[in-house]
XYZ file of C-alpha atoms in Angstrom:
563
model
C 126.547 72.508 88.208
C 125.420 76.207 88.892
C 121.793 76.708 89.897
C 121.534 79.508 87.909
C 121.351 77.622 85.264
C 118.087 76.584 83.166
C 118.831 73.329 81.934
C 118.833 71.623 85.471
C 116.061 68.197 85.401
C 112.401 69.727 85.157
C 112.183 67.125 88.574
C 114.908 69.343 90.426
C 113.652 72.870 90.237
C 112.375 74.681 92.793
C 108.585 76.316 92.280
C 110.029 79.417 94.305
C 112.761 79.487 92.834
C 111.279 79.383 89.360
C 108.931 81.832 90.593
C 111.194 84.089 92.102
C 113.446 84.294 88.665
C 110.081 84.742 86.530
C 108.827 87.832 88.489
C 112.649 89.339 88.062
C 112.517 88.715 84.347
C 109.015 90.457 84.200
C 110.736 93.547 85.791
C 113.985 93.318 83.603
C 114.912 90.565 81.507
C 118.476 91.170 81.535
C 118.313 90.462 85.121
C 118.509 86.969 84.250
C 120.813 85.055 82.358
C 120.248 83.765 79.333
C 119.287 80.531 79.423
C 116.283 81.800 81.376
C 115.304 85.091 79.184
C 114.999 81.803 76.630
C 112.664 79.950 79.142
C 110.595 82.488 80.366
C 110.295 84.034 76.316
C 109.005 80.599 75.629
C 106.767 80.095 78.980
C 105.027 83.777 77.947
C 104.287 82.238 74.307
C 102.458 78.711 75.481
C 100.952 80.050 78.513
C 97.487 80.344 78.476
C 96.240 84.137 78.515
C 93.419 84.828 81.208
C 89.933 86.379 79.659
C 90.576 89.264 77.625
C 87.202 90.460 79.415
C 89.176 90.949 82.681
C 89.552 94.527 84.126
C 93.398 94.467 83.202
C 94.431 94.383 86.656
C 98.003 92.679 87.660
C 97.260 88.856 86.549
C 99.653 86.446 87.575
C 99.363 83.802 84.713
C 100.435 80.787 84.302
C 100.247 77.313 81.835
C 97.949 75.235 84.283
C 95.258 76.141 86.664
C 97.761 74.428 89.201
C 100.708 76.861 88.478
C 98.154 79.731 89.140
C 97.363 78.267 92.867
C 101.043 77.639 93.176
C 101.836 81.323 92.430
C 98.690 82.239 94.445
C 100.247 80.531 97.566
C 103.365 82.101 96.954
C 102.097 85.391 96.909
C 100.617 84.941 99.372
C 103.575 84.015 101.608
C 105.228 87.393 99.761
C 102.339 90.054 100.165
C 100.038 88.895 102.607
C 101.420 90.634 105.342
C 99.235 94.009 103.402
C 96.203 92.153 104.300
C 97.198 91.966 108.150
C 94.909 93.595 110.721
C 98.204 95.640 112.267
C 96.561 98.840 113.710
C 95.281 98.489 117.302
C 93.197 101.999 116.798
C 91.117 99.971 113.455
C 92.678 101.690 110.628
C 91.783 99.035 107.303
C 94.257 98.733 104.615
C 92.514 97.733 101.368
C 92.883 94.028 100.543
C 95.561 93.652 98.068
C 94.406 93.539 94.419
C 97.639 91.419 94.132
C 96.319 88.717 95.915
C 92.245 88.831 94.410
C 91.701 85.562 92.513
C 90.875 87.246 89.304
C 94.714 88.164 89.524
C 95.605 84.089 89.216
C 93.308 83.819 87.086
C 91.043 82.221 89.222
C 87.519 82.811 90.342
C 84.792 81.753 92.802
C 83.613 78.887 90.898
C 87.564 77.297 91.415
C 87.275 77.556 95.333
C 85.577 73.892 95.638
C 87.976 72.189 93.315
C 90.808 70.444 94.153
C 94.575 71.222 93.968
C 98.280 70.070 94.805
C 98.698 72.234 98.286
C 102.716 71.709 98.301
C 104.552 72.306 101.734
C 100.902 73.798 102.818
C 100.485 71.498 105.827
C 97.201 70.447 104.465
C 95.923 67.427 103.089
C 96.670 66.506 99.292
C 94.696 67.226 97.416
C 92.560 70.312 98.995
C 90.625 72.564 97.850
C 90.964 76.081 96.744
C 89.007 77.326 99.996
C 91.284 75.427 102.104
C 94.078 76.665 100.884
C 93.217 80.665 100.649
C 91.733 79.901 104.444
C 94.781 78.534 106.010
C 96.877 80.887 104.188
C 94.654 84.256 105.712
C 95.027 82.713 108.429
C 98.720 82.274 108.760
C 99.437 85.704 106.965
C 96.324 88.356 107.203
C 95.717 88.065 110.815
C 96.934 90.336 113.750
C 100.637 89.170 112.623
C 102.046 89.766 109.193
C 105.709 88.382 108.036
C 107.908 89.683 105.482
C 110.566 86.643 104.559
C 110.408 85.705 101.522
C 113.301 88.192 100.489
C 115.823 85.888 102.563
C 117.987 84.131 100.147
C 118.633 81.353 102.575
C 116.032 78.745 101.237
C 116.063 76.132 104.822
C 115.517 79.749 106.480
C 112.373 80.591 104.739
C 111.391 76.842 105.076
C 111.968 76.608 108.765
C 109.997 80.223 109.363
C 106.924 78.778 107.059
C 107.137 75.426 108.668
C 106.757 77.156 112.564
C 104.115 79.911 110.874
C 101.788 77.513 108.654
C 101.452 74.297 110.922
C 99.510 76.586 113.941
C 98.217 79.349 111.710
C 100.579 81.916 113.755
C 97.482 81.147 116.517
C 99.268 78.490 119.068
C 97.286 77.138 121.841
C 98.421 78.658 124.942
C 97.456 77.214 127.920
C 95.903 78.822 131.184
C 98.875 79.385 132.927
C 100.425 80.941 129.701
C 97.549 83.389 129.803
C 97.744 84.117 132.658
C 101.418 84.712 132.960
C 100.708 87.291 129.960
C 98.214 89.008 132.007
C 99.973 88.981 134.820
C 102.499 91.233 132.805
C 100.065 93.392 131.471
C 98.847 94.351 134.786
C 102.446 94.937 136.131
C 103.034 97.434 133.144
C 99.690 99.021 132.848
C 99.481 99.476 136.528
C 103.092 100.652 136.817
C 101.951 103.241 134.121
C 98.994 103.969 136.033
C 100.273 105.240 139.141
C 103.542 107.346 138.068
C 100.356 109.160 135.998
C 98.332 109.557 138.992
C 101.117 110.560 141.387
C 103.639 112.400 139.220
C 101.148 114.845 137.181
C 103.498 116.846 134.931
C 106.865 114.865 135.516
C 108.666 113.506 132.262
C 108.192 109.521 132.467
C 108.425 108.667 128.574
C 105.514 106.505 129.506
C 104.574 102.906 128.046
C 100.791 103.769 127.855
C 99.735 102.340 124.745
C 102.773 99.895 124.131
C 102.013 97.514 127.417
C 102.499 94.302 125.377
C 106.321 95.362 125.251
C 106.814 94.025 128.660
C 104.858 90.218 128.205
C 107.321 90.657 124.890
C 110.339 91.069 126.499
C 109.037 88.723 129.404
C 108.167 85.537 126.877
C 112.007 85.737 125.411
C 113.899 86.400 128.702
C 111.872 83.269 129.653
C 112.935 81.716 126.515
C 116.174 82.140 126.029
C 117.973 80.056 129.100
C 116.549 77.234 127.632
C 118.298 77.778 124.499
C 121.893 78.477 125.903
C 121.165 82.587 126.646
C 123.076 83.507 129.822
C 122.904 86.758 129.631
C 120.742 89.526 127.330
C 122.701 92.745 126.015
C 119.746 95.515 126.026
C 119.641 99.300 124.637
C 116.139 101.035 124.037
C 115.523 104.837 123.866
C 113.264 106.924 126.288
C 109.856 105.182 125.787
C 108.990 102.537 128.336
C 112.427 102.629 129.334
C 111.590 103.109 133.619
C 108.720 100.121 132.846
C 111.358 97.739 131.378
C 113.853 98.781 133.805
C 110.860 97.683 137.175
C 108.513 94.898 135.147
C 111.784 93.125 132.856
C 115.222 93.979 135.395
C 113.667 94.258 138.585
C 114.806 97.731 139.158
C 112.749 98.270 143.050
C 109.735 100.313 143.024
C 111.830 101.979 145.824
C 114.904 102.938 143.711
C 112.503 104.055 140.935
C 110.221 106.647 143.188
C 113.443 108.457 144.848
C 114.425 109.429 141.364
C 110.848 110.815 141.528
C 110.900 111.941 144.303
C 114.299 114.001 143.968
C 115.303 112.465 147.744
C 119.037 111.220 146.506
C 121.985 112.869 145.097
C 121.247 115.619 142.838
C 121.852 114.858 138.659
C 124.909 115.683 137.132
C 127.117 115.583 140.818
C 127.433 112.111 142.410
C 124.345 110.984 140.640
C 126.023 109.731 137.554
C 125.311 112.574 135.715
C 121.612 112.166 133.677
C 118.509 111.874 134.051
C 115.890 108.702 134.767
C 114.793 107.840 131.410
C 117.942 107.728 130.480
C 120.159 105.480 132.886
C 121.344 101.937 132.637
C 120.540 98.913 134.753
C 121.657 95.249 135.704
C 120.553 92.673 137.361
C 119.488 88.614 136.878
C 116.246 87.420 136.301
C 115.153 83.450 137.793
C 113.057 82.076 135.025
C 109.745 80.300 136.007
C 111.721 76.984 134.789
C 114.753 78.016 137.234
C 117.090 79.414 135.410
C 119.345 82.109 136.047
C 119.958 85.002 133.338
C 121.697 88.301 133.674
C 120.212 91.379 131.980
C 121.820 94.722 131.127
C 120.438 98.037 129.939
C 123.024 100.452 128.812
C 122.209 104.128 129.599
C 121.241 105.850 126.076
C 121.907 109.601 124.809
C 118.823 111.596 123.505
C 120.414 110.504 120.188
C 118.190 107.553 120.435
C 119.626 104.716 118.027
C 123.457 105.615 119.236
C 123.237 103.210 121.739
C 123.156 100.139 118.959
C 127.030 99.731 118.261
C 127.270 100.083 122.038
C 125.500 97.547 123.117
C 126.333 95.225 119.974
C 129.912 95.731 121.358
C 129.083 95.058 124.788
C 127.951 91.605 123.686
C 131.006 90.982 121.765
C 132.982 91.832 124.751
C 130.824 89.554 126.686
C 131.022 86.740 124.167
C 134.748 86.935 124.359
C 134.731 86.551 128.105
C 132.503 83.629 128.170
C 134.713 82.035 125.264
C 131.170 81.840 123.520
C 132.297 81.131 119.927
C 129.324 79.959 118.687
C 127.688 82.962 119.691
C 124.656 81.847 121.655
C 125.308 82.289 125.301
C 124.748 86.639 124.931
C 122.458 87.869 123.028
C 121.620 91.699 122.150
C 118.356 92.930 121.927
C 118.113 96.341 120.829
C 114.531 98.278 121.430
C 113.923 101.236 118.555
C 111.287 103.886 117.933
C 109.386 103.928 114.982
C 110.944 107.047 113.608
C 114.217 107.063 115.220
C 115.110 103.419 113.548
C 115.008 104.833 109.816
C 115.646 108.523 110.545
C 119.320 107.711 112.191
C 122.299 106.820 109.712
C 124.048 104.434 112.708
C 121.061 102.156 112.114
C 122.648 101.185 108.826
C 125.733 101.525 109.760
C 125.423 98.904 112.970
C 122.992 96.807 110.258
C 126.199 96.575 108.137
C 128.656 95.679 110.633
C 126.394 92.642 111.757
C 127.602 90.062 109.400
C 131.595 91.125 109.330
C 133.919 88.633 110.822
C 135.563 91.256 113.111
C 132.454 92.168 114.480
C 129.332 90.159 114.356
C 128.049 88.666 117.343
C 125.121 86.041 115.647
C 122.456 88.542 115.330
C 120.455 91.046 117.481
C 116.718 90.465 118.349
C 115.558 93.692 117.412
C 112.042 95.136 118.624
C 110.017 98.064 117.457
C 107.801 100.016 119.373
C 106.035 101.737 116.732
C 103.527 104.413 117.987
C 102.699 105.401 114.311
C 104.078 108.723 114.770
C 107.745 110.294 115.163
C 107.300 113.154 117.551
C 104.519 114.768 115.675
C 105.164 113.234 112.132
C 102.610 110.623 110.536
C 104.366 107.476 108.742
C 104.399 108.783 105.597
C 106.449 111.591 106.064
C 109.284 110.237 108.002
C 109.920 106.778 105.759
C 109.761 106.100 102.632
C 108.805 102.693 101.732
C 106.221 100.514 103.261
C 107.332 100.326 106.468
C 109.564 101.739 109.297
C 111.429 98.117 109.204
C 112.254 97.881 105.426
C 115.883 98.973 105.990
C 116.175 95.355 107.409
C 116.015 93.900 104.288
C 119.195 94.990 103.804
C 120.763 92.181 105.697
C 118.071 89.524 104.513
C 116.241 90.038 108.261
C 112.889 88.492 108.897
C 110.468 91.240 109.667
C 107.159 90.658 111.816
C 104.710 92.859 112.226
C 102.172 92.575 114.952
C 99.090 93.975 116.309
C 100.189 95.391 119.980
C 96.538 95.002 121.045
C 97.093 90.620 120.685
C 98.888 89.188 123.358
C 99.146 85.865 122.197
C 100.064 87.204 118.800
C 102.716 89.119 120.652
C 103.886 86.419 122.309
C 103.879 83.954 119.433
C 106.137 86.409 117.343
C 108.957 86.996 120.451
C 109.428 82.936 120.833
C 109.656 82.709 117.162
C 112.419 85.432 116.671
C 114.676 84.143 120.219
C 114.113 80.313 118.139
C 115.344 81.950 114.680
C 118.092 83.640 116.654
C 119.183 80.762 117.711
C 119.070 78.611 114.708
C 120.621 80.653 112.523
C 122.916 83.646 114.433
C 121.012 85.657 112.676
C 119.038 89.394 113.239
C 116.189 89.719 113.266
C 113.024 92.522 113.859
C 109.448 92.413 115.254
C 107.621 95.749 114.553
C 104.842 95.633 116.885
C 101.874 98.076 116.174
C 101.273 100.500 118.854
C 99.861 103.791 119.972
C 101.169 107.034 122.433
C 98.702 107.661 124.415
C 100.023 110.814 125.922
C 102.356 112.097 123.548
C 105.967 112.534 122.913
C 106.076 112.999 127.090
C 103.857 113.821 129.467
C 104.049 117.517 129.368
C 102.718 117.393 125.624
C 99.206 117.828 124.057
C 99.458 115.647 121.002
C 95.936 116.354 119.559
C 97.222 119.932 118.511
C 98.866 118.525 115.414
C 97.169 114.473 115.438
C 93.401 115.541 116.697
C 92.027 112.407 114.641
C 94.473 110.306 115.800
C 94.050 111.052 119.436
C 90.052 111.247 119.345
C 90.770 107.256 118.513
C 93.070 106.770 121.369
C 90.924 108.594 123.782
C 88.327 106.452 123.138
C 90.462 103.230 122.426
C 90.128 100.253 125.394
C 93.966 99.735 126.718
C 95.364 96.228 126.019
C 95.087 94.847 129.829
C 91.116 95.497 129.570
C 90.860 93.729 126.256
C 92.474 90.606 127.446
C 90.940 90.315 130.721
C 87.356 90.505 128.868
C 88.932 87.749 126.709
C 89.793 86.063 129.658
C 86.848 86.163 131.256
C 85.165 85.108 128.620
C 87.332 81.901 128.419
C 86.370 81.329 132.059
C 90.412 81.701 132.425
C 89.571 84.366 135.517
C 86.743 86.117 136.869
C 86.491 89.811 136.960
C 86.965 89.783 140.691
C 89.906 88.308 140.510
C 91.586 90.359 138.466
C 90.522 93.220 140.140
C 91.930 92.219 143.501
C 95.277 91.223 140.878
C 95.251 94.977 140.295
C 94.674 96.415 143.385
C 97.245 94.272 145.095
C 99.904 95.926 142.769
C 98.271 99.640 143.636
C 99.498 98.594 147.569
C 102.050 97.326 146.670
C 103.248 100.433 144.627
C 101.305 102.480 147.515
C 103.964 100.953 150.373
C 107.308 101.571 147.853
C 106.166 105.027 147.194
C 105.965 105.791 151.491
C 109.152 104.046 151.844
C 110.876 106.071 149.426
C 109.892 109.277 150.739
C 110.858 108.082 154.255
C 113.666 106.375 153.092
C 115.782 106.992 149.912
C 117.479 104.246 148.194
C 120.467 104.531 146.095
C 118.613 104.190 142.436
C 121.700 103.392 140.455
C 124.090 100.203 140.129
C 127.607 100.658 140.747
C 129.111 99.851 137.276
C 132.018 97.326 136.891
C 130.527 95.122 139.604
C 130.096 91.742 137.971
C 133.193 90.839 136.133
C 135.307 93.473 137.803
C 134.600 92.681 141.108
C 137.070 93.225 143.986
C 138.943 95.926 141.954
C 139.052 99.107 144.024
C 139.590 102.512 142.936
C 142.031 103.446 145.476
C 145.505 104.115 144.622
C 148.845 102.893 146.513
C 152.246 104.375 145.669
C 153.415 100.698 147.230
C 156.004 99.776 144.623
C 154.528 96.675 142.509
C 156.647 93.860 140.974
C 156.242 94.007 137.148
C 159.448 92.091 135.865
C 158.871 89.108 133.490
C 161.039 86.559 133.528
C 164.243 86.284 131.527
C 163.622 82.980 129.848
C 160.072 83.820 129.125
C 161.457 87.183 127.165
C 164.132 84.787 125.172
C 161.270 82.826 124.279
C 159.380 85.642 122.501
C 162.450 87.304 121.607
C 163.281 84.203 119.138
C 159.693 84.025 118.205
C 159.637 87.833 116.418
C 162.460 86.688 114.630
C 161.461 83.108 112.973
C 158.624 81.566 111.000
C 157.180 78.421 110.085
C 159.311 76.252 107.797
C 156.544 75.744 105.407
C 155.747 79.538 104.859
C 157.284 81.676 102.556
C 157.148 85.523 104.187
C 158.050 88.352 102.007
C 161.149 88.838 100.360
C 161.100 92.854 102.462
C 159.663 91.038 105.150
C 162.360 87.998 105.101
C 165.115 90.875 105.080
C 163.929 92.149 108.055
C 163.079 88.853 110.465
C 166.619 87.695 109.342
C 168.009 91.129 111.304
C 166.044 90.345 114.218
């Protein structure tokens, strides 16, 4: 029997589903089908009305006082990602009126009194309060997830299930924290010293976005021990040279001759572009011991071009690896805030993702959103609510996060390499950033953003927020991290002398994994190519016969019976 339908047992219906197909019939009642215009027409004429004395904001009624905490929770789980902290530099969104109580028809007097929680991992009953505080937790905080437009029903269920049961707030342990801090120094200190030492040189710096590389870092780590053997990357400009030292292991030494202009000039023997814009390979040992190979793909100025690239590199790869299921490479694909809805090939990869002839189980995709497209505010270069919403398109969990939370940063990039997993599926994390310097280095951004940029001037980087955290946990002391910090200046110190006394080849030959021991010389030494004659009878009489049980084409069968 159809699901669709409305006569299914009142036992067997689904509140979200029921929900769902209620708000779609207050938008347009011939968006259901009839049996549930019927319903709903006859729902709207029993249920009981909310006090006319309200300020005739949106109210979410309902028949019971129970249906209007059932509708709260869901709305919860639909909108609460508005109510999110998301803005490292303190910008408050309003709370929601959607989600005040006087919209449930509820008030302040209801918070004490007891209620039917349903998959809530709480205890049943609980009370109002308990409810509203685990669900502000789970969905208001420094992390706020838009799912509840998947179709899939176990999806949703499995994303609530891993969201609601820790709050989106895991415990981490010490060494966790301190693995993510040991990032955060690597990429702020990276950051640091190409400032310091290349004044006025283009770097498309990370400065502001630091929590990219304990991102990237928690899923690389990740991913081996769900069947990843390799990761397929593209990203544009930004962060690009920090990814390519702090995630791939690109040397310090390969990295400062580019600076330093002490190898082969651009464009000649130097493979022909410039540093922020070359590819990289190389493997990565987990801390658990596990070996996984990571790729970069070099990336045109045309920043989202590189997604069908890379999205075909991993099909390739899957192919080679005879990985069928689809798990043993997997894509991740870093965007720009503006570039990712600006750019028509972000749709047009989007729609090739679930096509037999070219899916390869979903891309983890990762936004590094600055709040600003060159020197355009949000509103004016997306329409909608977000830079992510085109993800909806292919029913994509979305997850925005607050760049300045580690730990919320880290929760969210476990999550999405689990979901990928699970379900083959894409899927985005828009994590909330700032630019501290600008579209590059060269640039004065507080000519056109001079509000924006008084806030980041003033605005504690990401490292120093978590080591006063830190210290405050009793995790590290101050003087450790310090000496942390300045054994990464020597260290940078030492690769920067070498460099200049020594220049290292910067770039990876390409081909040199799977076509290894192919050389591009050529020999005119005559080759044998001939096939053998029985082998060609065999296909011969192949072209020209077919399987007893099929019935080809009567302009078909004319032609195999001339072969």
């Amino acid at each position: 029997m159809s699901t669709s339908r409305a006569d299914l047992s009142v036992n067997g219906w689904n509140a979200e589903y029921v929900e769902s197909l209620y708000q779609q019939w207050k938008q347009d009642p011939e968006a259901v089908e009839p049996q549930w215009r019927e319903f709903f027409r006859g729902f709207e004429l029993g249920a009981t009305r909310v006090d006319e004395s309200a300020d005739g904001g949106d109210v979410h009624t309902a028949h019971t006082k129970q249906g209007r905490v059932d509708s709260l929770i869901y709305h919860y789980r639909d909108l609460g990602h508005f109510a999110a902290q998301l803005d490292p530099l303190g910008t408050q969104r309003p709370f929601p009126e959607q989600l005040q109580l006087e919209s449930f028809g509820l008030s302040d007097a209801d918070l004490d009194e007891s209620f039917d929680p349903g998959s809530l991992p709480l205890e049943n009953p609980a009370t109002l309060r308990e409810i509203i505080e685990l669900l502000e937790d789970t969905y208001c905080r420094t992390i706020g997830a838009e799912y509840m437009h998947i179709q899939d029903r176990e999806q949703r269920r499995w994303l609530q299930k891993r969201m609601e049961t820790v709050r989106c707030r895991p415990k981490f342990s010490d060494e966790q924290k301190m693995r993510l801090l040991s990032k955060l120094i690597e990429a702020d200190g990276f950051e640091n010293f190409l400032d310091k030492r290349y004044k006025g040189k283009k770097r498309f710096g990370l400065d502001g976005g630091e929590s990219l590389v304990p991102m990237l870092d928690q899923i690389v780590e990740l991913g081996p021990i769900h069947g990843v053997k390799e990761f397929t990357i593209g990203m544009a400009h930004r962060g690009r040279l920090n990814v390519l030292v702090n995630v791939l292991h690109k040397t310090y030494d390969q990295i400062f001759t580019e600076f330093e202009e002490a190898w082969v000039e651009d464009f000649l023997e130097g493979g022909g572009d410039v540093k922020y814009h070359r590819g990289y390979s190389g493997e990565h040992q987990t801390q658990a011991g596990h070996t996984v190979r990571l790729t970069v793909s070099p990336n045109p100025s045309h920043l989202e071009h590189v997604n069908p690239v890379v999205l075909g590199r991993a099909r390739a790869k899957q192919r080679l690896r005879n990985d069928a299921a689809r798990e043993q490479c997997v894509p991740l694909l870093i965007h720009g805030d503006a570039a990712l809805p600006g750019q028509g090939v972000t749709a047009e990869t989007l729609n090739f993702s679930r096509l037999e002839g070219y899916a390869v189980g979903g891309a983890v995709h990762i936004v590094i959103n600055n709040q600003i497209g060159f020197t355009t505010e949000p509103q004016d270069y997306h329409s909608g609510n977000y830079c992510t919403d085109i993800a909806k398109a292919v029913n994509a969990p979305i997850f925005h996060v607050n760049g300045d939370d580690p730990e919320a940063v880290a929760f969210v990039a476990r999550l999405a390499m689990e979901y990928r997993q699970a379900f083959k599926r894409d899927i985005f994390i828009d994590m909330w950033c700032y630019r501290k310097y600008g579209h590059n280095e060269t640039d004065e951004p507080s000519f056109t953003q001079p509000v924006m940029y008084e806030k980041i001037s003033n605005h504690t980087p990401v490292l120093h927020q978590y080591v006063d955290r830190l210290v405050n946990e009793k995790i590290i002391t101050r003087e450790r991290f310090e000496t942390l910090y300045e054994e990464l200046r020597t260290a940078l110190d030492a690769a920067q002398t070498r460099s200049r006394e020594n220049p290292v080849e910067p770039t990876v030959r390409a081909f040199g994994s799977v076509w290894a021991g192919l050389s591009g010389e050529y020999s005119h030494e005559p080759v044998e190519t001939g096939v053998d004659r029985r082998t060609l009878e065999k296909v011969g009489a192949a072209l020209g016969n077919w399987p007893e049980d099929f019935t080809p084409h009567r302009r078909l069968s004319r032609l195999l019976k001339k072969r």
